[in-house]
XYZ file of C-alpha atoms in Angstrom:
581
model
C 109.024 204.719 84.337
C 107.397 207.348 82.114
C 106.455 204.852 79.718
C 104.844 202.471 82.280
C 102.762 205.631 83.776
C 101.492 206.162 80.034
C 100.429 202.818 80.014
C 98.375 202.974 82.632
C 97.145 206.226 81.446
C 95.617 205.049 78.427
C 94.620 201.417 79.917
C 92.035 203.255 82.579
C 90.667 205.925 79.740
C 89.881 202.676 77.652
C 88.467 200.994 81.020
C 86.330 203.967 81.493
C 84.923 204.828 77.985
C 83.973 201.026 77.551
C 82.215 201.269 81.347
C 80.874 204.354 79.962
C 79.266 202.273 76.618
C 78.250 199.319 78.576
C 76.051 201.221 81.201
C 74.401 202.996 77.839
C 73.676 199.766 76.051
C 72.451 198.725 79.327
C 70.216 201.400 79.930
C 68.892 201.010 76.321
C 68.169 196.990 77.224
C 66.163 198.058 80.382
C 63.937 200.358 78.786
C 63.523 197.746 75.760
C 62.413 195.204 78.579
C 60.525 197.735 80.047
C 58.506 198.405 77.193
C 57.493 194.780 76.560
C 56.350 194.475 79.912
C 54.053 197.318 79.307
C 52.656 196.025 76.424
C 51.879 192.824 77.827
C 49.853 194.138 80.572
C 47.442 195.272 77.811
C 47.250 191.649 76.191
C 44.439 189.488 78.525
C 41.980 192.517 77.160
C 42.762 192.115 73.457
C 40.317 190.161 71.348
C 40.705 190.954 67.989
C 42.766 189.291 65.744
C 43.960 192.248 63.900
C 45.169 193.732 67.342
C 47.668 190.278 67.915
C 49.001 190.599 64.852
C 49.208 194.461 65.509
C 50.939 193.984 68.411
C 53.255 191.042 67.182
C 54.712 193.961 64.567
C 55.673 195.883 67.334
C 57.463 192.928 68.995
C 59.568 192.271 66.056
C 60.182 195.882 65.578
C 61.154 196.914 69.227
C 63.828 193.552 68.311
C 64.451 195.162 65.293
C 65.522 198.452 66.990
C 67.402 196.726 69.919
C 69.403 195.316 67.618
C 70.108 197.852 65.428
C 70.788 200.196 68.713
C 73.647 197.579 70.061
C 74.797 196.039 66.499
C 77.917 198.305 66.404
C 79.533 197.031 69.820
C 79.464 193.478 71.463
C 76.215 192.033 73.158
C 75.957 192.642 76.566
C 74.476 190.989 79.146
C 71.276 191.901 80.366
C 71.049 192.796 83.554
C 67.951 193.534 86.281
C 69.324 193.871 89.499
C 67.335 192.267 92.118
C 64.155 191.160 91.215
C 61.108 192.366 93.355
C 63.275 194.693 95.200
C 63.231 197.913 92.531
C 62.441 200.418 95.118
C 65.873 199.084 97.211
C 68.424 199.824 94.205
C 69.120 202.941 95.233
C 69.969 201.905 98.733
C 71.939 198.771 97.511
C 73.952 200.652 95.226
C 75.513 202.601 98.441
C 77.471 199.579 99.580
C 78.872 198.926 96.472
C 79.917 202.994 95.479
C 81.397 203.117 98.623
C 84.107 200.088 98.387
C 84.399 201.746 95.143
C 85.458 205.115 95.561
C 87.862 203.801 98.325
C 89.816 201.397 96.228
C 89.949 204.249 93.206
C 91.265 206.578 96.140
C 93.887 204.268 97.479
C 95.049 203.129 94.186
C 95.387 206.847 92.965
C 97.479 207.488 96.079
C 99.326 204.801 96.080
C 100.328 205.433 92.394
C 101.080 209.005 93.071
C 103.610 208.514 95.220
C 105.392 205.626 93.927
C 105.592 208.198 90.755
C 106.293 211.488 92.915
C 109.052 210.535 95.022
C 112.108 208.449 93.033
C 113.269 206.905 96.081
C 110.327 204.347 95.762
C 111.292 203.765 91.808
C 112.878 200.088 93.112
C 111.612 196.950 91.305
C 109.746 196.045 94.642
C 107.463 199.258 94.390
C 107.277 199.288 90.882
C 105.640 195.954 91.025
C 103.397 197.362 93.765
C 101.990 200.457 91.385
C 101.335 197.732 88.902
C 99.315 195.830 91.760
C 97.462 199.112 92.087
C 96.641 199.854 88.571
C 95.116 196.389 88.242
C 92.368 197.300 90.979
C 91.169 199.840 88.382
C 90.303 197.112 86.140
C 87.752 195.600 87.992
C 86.593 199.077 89.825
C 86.270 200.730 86.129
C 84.244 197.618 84.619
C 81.750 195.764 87.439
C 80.917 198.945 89.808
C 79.746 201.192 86.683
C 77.604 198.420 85.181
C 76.536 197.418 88.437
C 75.122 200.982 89.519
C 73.535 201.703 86.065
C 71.613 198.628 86.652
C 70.808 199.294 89.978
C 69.952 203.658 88.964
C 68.749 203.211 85.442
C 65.442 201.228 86.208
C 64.171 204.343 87.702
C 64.271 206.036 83.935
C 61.296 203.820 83.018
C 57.806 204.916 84.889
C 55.015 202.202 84.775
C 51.692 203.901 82.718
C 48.561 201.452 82.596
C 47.221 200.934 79.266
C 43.248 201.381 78.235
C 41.328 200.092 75.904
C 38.328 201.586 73.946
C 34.716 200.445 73.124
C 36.034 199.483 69.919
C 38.596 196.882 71.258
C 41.877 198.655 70.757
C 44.246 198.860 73.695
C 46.372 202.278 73.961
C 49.624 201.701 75.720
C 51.412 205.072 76.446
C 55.452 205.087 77.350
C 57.486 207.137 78.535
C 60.878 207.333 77.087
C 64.164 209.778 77.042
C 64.742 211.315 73.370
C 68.374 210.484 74.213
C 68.080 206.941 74.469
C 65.716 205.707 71.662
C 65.122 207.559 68.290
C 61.520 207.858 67.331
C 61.833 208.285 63.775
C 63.788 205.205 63.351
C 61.142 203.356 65.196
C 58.271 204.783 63.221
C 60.389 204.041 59.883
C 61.197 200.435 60.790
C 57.164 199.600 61.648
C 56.145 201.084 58.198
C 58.450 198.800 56.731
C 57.547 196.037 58.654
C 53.768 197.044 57.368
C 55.277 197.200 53.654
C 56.541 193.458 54.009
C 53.864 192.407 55.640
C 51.350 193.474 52.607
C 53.847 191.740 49.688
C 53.715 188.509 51.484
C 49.769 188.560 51.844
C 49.934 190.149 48.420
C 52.403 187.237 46.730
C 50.035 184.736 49.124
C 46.968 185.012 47.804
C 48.022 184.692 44.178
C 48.481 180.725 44.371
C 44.692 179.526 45.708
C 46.048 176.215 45.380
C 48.367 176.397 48.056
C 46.342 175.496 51.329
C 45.761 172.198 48.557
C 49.033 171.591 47.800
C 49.826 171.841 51.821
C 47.371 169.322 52.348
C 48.664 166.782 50.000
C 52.101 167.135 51.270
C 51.139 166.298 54.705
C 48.850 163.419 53.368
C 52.355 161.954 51.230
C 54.604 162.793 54.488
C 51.928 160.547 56.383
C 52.276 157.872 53.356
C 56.178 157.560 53.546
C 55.911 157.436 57.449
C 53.730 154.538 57.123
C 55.429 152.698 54.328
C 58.773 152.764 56.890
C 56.996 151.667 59.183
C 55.849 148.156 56.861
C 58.944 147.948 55.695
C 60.278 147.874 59.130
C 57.684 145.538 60.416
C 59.145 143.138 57.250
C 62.756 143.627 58.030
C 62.472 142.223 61.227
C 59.883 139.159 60.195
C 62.414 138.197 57.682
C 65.354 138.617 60.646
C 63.463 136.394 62.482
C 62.508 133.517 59.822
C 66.660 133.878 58.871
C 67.066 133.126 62.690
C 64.806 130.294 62.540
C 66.219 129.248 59.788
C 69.551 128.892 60.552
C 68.932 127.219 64.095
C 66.484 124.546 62.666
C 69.995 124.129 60.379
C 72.640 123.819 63.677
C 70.468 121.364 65.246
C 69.801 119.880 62.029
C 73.790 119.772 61.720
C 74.271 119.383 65.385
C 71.851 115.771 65.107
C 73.783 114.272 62.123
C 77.268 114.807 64.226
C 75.731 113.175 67.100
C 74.454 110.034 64.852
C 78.103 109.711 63.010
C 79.720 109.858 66.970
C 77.018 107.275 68.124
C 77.420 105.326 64.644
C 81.512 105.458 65.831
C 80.828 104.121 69.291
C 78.446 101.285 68.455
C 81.383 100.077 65.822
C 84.059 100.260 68.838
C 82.169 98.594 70.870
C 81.795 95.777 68.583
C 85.302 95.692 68.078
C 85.822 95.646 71.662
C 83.376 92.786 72.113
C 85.418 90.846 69.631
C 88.687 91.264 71.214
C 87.617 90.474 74.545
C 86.252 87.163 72.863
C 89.396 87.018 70.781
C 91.526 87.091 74.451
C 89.244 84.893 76.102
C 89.970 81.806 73.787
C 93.438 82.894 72.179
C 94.559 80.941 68.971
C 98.409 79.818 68.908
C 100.898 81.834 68.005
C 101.571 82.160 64.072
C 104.516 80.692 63.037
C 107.558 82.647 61.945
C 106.635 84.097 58.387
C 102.613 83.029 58.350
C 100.570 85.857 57.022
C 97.442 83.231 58.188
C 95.697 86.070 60.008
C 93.077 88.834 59.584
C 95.339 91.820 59.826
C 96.788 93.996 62.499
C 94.681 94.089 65.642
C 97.169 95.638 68.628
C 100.180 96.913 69.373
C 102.061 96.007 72.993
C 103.337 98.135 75.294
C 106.983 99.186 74.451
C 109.584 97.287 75.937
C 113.191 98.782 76.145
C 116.218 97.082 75.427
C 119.129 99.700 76.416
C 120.755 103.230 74.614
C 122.442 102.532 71.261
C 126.302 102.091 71.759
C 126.975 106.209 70.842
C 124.849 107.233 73.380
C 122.312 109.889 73.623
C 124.481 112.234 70.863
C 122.956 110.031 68.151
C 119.149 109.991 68.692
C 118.831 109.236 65.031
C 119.265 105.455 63.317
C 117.534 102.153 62.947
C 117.813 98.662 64.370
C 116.540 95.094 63.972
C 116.435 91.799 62.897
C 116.757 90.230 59.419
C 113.810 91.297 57.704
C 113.490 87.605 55.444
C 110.877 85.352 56.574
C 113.949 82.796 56.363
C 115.098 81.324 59.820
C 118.499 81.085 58.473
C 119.481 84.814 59.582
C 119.260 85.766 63.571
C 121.596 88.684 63.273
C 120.768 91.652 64.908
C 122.052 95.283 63.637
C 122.227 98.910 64.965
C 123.473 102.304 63.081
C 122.833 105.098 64.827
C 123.720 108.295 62.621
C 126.333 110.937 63.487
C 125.057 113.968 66.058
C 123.635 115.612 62.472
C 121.242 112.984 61.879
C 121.969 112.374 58.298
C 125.017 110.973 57.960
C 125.452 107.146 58.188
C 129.123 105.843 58.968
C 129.217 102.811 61.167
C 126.771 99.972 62.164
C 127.496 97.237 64.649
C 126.382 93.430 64.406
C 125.477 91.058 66.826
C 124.621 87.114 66.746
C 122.519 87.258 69.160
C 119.941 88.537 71.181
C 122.146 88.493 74.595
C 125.143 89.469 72.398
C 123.021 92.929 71.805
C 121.865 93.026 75.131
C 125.497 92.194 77.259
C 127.495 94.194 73.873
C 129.975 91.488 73.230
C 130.590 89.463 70.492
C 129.760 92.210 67.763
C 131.400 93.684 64.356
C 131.424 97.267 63.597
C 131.929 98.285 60.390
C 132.218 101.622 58.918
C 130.818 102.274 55.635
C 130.891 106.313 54.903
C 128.082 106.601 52.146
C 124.455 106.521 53.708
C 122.001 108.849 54.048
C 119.215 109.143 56.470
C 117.713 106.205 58.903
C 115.388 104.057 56.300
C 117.541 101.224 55.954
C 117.064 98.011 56.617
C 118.348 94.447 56.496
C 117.001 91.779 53.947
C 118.663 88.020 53.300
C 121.927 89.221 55.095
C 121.851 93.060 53.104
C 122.059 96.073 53.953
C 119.562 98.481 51.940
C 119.945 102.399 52.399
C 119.436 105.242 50.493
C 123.376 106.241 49.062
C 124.429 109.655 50.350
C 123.053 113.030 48.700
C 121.310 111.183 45.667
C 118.168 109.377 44.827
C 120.077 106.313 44.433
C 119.261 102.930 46.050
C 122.601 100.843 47.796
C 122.794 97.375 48.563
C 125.945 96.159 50.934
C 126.681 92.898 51.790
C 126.805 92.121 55.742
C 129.665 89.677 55.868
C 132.664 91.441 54.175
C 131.276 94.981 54.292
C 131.560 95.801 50.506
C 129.478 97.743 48.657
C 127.628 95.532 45.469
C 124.986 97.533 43.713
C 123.951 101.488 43.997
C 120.661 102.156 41.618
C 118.745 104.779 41.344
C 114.865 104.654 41.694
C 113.024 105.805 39.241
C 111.238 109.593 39.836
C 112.060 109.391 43.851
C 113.003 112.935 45.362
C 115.934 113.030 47.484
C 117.625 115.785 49.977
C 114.917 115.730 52.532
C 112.231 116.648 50.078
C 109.329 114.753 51.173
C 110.515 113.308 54.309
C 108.490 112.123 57.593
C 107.311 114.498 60.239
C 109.586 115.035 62.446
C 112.051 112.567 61.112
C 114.420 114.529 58.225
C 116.550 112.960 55.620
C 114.159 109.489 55.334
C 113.520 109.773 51.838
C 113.952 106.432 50.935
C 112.672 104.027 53.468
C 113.624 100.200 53.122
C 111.014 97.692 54.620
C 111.058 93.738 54.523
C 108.276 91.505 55.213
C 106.757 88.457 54.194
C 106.185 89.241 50.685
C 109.707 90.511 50.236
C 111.813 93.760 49.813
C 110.254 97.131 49.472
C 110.782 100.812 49.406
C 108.578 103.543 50.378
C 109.421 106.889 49.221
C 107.310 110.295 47.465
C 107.667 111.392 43.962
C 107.019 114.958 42.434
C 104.020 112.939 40.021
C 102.501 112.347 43.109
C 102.915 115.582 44.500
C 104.210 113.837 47.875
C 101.941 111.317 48.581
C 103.198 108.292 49.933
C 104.401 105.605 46.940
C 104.985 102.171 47.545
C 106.929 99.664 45.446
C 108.257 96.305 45.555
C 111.692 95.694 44.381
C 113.922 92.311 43.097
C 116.189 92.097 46.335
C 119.083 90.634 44.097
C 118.922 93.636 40.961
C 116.823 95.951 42.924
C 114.431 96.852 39.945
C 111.583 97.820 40.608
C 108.764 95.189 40.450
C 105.294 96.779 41.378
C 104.122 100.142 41.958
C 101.158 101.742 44.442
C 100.261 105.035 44.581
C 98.099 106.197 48.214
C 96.507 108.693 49.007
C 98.232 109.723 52.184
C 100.739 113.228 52.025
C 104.630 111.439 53.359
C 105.418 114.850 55.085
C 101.908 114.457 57.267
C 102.757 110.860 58.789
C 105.629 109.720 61.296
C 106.519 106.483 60.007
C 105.286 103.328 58.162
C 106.399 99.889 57.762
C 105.232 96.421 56.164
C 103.486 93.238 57.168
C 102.488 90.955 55.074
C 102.386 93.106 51.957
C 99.803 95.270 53.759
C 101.461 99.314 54.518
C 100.860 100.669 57.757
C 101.023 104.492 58.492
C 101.359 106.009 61.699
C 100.562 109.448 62.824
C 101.825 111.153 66.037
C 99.203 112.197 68.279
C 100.956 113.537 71.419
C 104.774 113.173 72.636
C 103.875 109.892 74.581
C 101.500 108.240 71.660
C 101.615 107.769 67.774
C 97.932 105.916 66.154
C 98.392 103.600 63.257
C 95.396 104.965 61.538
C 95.673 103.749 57.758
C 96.184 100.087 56.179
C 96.783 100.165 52.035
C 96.647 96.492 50.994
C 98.667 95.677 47.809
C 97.415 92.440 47.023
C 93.486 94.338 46.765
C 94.798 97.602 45.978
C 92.175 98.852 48.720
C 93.284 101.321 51.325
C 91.080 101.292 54.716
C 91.158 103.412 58.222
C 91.581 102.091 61.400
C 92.976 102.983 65.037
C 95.586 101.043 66.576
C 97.833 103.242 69.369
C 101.372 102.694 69.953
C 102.732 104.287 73.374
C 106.663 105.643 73.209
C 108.973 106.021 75.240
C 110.042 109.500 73.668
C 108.672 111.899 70.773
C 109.935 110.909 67.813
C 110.300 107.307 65.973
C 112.774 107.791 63.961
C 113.542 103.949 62.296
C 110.542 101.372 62.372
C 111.138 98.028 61.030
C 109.160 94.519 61.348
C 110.892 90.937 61.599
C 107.965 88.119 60.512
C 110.077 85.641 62.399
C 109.304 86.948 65.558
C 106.210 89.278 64.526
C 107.862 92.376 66.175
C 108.661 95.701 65.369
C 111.996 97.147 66.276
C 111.929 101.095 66.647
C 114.745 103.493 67.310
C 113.309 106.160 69.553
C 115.332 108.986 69.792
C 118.637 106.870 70.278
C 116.626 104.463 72.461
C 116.206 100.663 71.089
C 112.781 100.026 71.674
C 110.548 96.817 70.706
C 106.762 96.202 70.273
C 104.840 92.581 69.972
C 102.349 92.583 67.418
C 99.143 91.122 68.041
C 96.942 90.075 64.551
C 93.499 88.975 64.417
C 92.164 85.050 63.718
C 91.029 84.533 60.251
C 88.302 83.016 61.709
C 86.932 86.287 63.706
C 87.979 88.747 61.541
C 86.829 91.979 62.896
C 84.917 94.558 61.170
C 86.703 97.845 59.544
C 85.668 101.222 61.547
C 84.095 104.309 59.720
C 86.841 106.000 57.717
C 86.680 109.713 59.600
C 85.181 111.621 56.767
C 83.078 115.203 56.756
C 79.453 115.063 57.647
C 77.316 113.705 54.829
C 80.233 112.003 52.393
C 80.040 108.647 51.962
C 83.253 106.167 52.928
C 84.831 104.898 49.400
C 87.700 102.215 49.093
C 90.131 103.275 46.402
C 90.993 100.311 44.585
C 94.748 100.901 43.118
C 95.505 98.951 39.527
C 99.335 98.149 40.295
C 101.083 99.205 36.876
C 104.543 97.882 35.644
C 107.219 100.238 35.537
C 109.532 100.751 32.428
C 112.934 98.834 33.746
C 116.005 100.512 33.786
């Protein structure tokens, strides 16, 4: 308890000598302010030059000294009491003494006797006394400093200043000896007056100064007005750029907008021509007759049921014998296992309602395909031989396996397969013109090769190289020696947007769509004895009639879609002979 009384000791001697400092330094500010205001009230009769610079000395050396008087404790604030009301201090300063004295009372009392008797030394009254001693904080630091604001204005007595014939104003002040030092004052102006002199002194010795000052100004103006042209050019050249590059959009924006119209006039033509072309239909071709103009339409899909393994295998193939021969009305399914790779079984029917009512079929199980781009030719199966780059052959009526070759530079293992369709890296196609394969090589760097093989020694015969990337197309097939590519476009429609013909060697866009059923084709092959294409979509046997145009309205070939400004070129393929095996 002794301790926390010696605390408090020393906490309200602090409190008191810095109230004691502060109301000092604040009498010192006052009389500072004082002075000023004197000397201003000699300033509207001053007329002399020499007299305002005079009197600006003074200024910076009654700063000078107010400085130096309060540099060895913090700034404080500067306080006037009320303005206007000077003669009232003394009175106002009554209210605030009294509160004053009465809180230093009861907190001195109250302290006393929490100290004197030890019957009050519980926690409860200790905390209490320490309540009390706060109150001196605030008595020992705001009431002084208030009431030497409110009593030390009265140390400064207003004297009117005079001025002589001569022009110079005499200000006389009144101030306590204890307050502001004289001598300091007097040896602080000299000093100022010393200064003063060097810098006239140091001044005058360049004449050329006011000069020099002049051209500087006169460059500042230059550079000011030189931003201000190179400003003005920035933003002509921003706006000729802008011009620029909107006379260049609508420049762009017009050639787009000729191609699209170009585009439409050429559809409508070939709309006109196939509205003529169903007005006054020809006959149908005969089975195997490539007498027509090329591939104009594609029916609407037409369903014939689920492959016999049922919606497990959504991968495989169906069709017809591909030979242009009457001879052969088989029709063949072989859906792959669940993996969609692996070829095991196929299923033959005689007929049409044989496939349809699923009677009167064999099923054979062979073991050794690979992927769904086989295909039937003169009574063959053709299919790509499991995990190689080999080409099979296997004859329909007693199931046995006769040739396996392998095809020169073809990639195998689902390395350049369809979209969306794996393991079809050799795909078989027959048409009019005979057996083919279609498959990617790594000299061609996946494009799409084409090549017609012997059906009996399957070598290869003739070689085309397109221009079409395999892994970016969903399927292709043969008619007539002319390839086909598809392309999907959505889950319900592929497009049949390229044509390579290998008689010409010339390769040509068009736009043909093919609804589906489902999303993915996986087997597409043609029959020319019926003119139909038999697709396997996604373990769904589907069929499509295809509709070609008269030789003797033979429509004309769209645009190829090319970029803006290129010109439409037909490649024209030399077939080359490959080195037999």
């Amino acid at each position: 308890m002794q301790e926390i009384l010696f605390l408090i000791r020393l906490y309200v001697t602090l409190s008191l000598l810095y109230t004691k400092k502060g109301a000092q330094k604040s009498v010192i500010a006052l009389q500072h302010i004082a002075i000023k205001e004197k000397v201003q009230d000699c300033k509207p009769q001053l007329r002399d030059r020499a007299m305002w610079d005079h009197e600006m000395e003074l200024d910076s050396v009654w700063l000078t000294l107010n400085q130096t008087a309060l540099i060895s404790w913090p700034g404080p604030f500067i306080l006037l009491g009320v303005m206007g009301q000077e003669a009232l201090h003394a009175w106002i300063s009554v209210p605030m003494c009294l509160p004053c004295m009465a809180a230093v009372a009861g907190s001195a009392l109250l302290l006393g006797l929490v100290a004197a008797d030890k019957t009050l030394w519980a926690p409860m009254y200790q905390l209490l006394g320490l309540l009390a001693a706060t109150d001196f904080v605030p008595v020992t630091s705001t009431v002084p400093k208030a009431l030497a604001v409110l009593w030390g204005c009265q140390l400064i007595r207003r004297v009117p200043g005079s001025r002589e014939q001569d022009g110079i104003c005499h200000c006389v002040v009144h101030l306590s000896n204890s307050s502001i030092y004289l001598q300091q004052m007097e040896q602080l102006q000299n000093t100022t007056q010393e200064l003063m002199g060097k810098y006239e002194q140091e001044l005058s010795m360049f004449p050329a100064f006011s000069l020099l000052h002049l051209e500087l100004e006169g460059a500042r103006k230059l550079v000011a007005h030189f931003r201000l042209r190179k400003e003005i050019v920035a933003n002509a050249s921003l706006t000729l750029n802008l011009l620029a590059d909107s006379n260049l959009c609508s420049f762009h924006a017009l050639r787009r907008r000729v191609e699209v119209l170009q585009h439409q006039l050429h559809e409508c033509e070939r709309q006109k021509e196939q509205e003529e072309a169903s007005r006054y239909p020809d006959p149908p071709l005969p089975p195997g007759s490539c007498a027509h103009g090329g591939l104009q339409k594609v029916s609407r899909p037409i369903v014939v049921q689920l492959n016999w393994r049922g919606f497990s295998s959504k991968a495989g193939a169906w069709g017809r014998d591909s030979a242009p021969s009457p001879a052969s009305s088989l029709y063949w399914v072989a859906p792959l296992r669940a993996d969609g790779r692996y070829f095991d079984y196929y299923r033959i029917h005689k007929s049409y309602d044989d496939l349809v009512l699923l009677k009167n079929y064999k099923q054979w199980k062979m073991g050794y395909g690979d992927g769904c781009g086989n295909t039937v030719y003169e009574n063959f199966m053709y299919f790509n031989y499991y995990g190689t780059g080999e080409m099979a052959k296997v004859n329909l009526s007693s199931n046995s396996l006769v040739l396996r070759r392998p095809l020169p530079g073809a990639t195998y293992n689902n390395r350049f397969s369809y979209a969306g369709v794996p393991w079809k890296d050799l795909d078989f196609a027959g048409d009019e013109k005979g057996l083919w394969v279609l498959y990617s090589t790594e000299e061609s760097k996946g494009n799409l090769v084409v090549s017609l093989l012997n059906a009996s020694t399957l070598e290869v015969e003739n070689t085309w190289h397109t221009s079409q990337y395999k892994p970016a197309l969903s399927g292709a097939f043969m008619v007539c020696g002319v390839l086909y590519a598809l392309r999907s476009l959505s889950t319900r429609q592929e497009e049949i947007f390229y044509a390579f013909d290998t008689t010409t060697g010339q390769e040509r866009h068009l736009s043909i769509l093919l609804d589906k059923m489902l999303e993915t084709l996986q087997g597409i092959n043609y029959c020319p004895l019926d003119h139909k294409l038999y697709v396997y979509n996604d373990g769904y046997l589907v069929t499509y009639n295809l509709i070609f145009l008269p030789l003797k309205r033979k429509l004309p070939r769209p645009p190829a879609k090319k970029r803006s400004g290129a010109r439409v070129l037909i490649k024209v393929v030399k077939p080359h002979k490959p080195s037999r095996s």
